CSV table of C-alpha atoms in Angstrom, one decimal:
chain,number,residue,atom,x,y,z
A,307,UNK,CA,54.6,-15.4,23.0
A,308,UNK,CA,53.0,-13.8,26.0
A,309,UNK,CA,51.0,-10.8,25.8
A,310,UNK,CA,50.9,-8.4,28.9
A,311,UNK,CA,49.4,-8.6,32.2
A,312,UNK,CA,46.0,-6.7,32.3
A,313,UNK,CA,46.0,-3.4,34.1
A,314,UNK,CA,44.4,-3.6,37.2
A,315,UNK,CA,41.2,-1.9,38.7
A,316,UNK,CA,41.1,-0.3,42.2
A,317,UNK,CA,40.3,-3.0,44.6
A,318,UNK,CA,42.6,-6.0,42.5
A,319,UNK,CA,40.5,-6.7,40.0
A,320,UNK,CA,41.9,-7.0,36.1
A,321,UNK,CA,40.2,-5.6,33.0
A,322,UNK,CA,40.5,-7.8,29.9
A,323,UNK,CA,38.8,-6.0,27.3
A,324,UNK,CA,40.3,-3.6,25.1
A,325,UNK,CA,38.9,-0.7,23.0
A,326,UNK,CA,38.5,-1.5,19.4
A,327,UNK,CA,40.5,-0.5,16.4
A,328,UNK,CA,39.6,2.9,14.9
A,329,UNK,CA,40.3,2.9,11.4
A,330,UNK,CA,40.0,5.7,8.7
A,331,UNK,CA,38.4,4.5,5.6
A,332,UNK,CA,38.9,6.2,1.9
A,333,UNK,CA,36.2,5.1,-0.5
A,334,UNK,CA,36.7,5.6,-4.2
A,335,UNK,CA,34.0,5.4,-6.6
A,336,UNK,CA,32.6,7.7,-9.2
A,337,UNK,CA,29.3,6.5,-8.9
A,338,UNK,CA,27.2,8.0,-6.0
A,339,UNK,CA,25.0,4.8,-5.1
A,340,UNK,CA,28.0,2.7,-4.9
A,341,UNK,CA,29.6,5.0,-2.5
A,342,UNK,CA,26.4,5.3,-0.5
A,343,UNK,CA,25.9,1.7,-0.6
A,344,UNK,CA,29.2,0.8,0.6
A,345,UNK,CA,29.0,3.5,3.5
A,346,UNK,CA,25.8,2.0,4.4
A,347,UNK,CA,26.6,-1.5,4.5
A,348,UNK,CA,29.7,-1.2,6.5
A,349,UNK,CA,28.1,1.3,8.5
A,350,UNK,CA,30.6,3.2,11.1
A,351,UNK,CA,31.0,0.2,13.7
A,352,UNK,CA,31.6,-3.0,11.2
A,353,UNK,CA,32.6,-5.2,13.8
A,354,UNK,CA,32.3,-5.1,17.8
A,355,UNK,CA,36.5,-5.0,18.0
A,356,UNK,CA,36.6,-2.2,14.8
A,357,UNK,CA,35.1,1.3,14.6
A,358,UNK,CA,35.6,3.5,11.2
A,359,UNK,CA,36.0,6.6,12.8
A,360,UNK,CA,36.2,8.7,9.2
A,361,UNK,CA,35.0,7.8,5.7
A,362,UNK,CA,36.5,10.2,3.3
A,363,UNK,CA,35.1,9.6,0.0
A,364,UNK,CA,36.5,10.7,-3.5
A,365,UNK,CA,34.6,10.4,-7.4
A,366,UNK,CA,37.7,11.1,-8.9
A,367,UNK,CA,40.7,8.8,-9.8
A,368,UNK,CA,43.1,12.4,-9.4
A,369,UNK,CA,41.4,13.3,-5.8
A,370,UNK,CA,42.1,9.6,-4.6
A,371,UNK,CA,45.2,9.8,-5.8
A,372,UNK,CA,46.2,13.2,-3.9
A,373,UNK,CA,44.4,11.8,-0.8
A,374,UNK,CA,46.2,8.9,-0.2
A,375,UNK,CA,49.4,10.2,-0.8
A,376,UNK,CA,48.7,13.0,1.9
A,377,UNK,CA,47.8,10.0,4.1
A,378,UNK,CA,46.3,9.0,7.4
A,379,UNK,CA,44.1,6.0,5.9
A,380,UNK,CA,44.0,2.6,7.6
A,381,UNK,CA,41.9,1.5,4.3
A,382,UNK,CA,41.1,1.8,0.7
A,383,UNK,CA,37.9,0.8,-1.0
A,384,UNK,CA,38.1,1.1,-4.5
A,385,UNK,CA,35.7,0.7,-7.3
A,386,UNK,CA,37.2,-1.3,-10.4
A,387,UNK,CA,34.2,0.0,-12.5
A,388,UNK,CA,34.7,3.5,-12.0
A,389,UNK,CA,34.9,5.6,-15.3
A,390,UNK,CA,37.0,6.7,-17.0
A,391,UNK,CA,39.8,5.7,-14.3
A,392,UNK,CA,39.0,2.5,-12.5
A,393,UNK,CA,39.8,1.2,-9.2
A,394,UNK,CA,42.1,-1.4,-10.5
A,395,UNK,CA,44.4,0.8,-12.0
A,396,UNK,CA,44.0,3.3,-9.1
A,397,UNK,CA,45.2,0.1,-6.9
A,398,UNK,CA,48.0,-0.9,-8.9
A,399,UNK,CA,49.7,2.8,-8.9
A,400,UNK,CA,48.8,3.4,-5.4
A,401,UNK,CA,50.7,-0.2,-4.1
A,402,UNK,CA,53.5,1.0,-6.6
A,403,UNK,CA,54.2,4.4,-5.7
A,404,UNK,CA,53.5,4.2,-1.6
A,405,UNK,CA,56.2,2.5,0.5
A,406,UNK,CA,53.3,1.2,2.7
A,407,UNK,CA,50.1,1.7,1.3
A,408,UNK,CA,47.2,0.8,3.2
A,409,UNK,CA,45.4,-2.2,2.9
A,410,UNK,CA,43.0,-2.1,-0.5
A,411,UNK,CA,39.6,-3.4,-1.5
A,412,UNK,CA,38.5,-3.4,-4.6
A,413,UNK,CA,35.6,-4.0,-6.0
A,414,UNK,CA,34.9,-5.6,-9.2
A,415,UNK,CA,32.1,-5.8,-11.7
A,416,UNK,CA,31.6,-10.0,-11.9
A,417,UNK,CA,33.3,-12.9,-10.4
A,418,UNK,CA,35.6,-13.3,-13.4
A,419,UNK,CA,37.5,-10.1,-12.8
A,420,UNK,CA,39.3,-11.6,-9.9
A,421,UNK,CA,42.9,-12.1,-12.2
A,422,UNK,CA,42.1,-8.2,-12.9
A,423,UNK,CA,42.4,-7.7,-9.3
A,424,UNK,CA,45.3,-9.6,-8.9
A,425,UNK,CA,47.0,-7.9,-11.2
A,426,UNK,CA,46.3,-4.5,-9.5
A,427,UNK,CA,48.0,-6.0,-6.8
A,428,UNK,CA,44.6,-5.4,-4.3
A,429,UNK,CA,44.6,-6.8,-1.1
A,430,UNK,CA,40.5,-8.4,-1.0
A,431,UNK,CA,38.5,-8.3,-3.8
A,432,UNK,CA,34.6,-8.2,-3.9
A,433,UNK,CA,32.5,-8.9,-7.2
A,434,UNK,CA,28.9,-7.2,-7.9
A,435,UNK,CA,26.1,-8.1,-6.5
A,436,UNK,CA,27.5,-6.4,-3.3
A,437,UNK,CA,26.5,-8.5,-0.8
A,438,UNK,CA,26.6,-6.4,2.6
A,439,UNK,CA,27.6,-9.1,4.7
A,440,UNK,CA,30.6,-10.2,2.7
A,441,UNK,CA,31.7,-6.8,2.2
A,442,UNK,CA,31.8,-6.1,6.0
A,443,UNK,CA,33.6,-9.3,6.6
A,444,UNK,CA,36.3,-8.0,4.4
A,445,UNK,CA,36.6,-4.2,6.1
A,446,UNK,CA,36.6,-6.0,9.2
A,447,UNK,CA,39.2,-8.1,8.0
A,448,UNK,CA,41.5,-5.9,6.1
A,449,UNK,CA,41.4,-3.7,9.0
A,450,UNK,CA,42.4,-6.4,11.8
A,451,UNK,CA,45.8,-6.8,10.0
């Protein structure tokens, strides 16, 4: 596969770089410090080639809902240990009722949750302890698809 010629610059010379993905994040938790944690860790330029332009964030399972059926989100993080709806089963509808649902995080409460997040059909999967650099490996990730 080849990939386009560089445009050029006045005087012949090429320009290789390109600007980096903007993405528009949607962050569900119902706990305050995880959402602030999260936003904080990922911070607003994760990696040098991806930018999050917008977090939206929702402590509701019904306003996370409603927002990512309006749309316009490149990402979902989700918390599996919100109350009383978690992230799980916000992840499973959401992959179930959007013909192309954005990519999903969730976020679990221990290691051994990971069959739960399988079953929610999530696309990463984080357990606590939130580690920051793991969790902005997997934005940056999830959002180079």
């Amino acid at each position: 596969m080849t990939s386009p010629a560089a445009p050029s610059q006045p005087g012949g010379t090429s320009t290789s770089t390109s600007s980096p993905t903007s993405i528009s994040v949607l962050l569900y938790s119902n706990d305050r410090s995880v959402r602030d944690l999260v936003r904080v860790a990922v911070g607003d330029h994760p990696a040098e080639d991806v930018v999050v332009e917008r977090w939206q964030e929702c402590a509701t399972a019904d306003m996370t809902l409603m927002e990512a059926h309006a749309g316009g989100y490149d990402l979902l993080i989700l918390d599996g240990e919100s109350q009383p709806y978690g992230g799980m089963g916000v992840c499973r509808q959401l992959k179930n009722e959007l013909f192309r649902c954005p990519p999903v995080l969730v976020l679990t409460g221990r290691p051994g949750d990971g069959w739960l997040a399988t079953w929610s059909q999530a696309d990463a999967v984080l357990s606590r302890p939130l580690d920051e650099a793991r969790l902005t490996a997997a934005v940056t990730d999830l959002a180079r698809r």
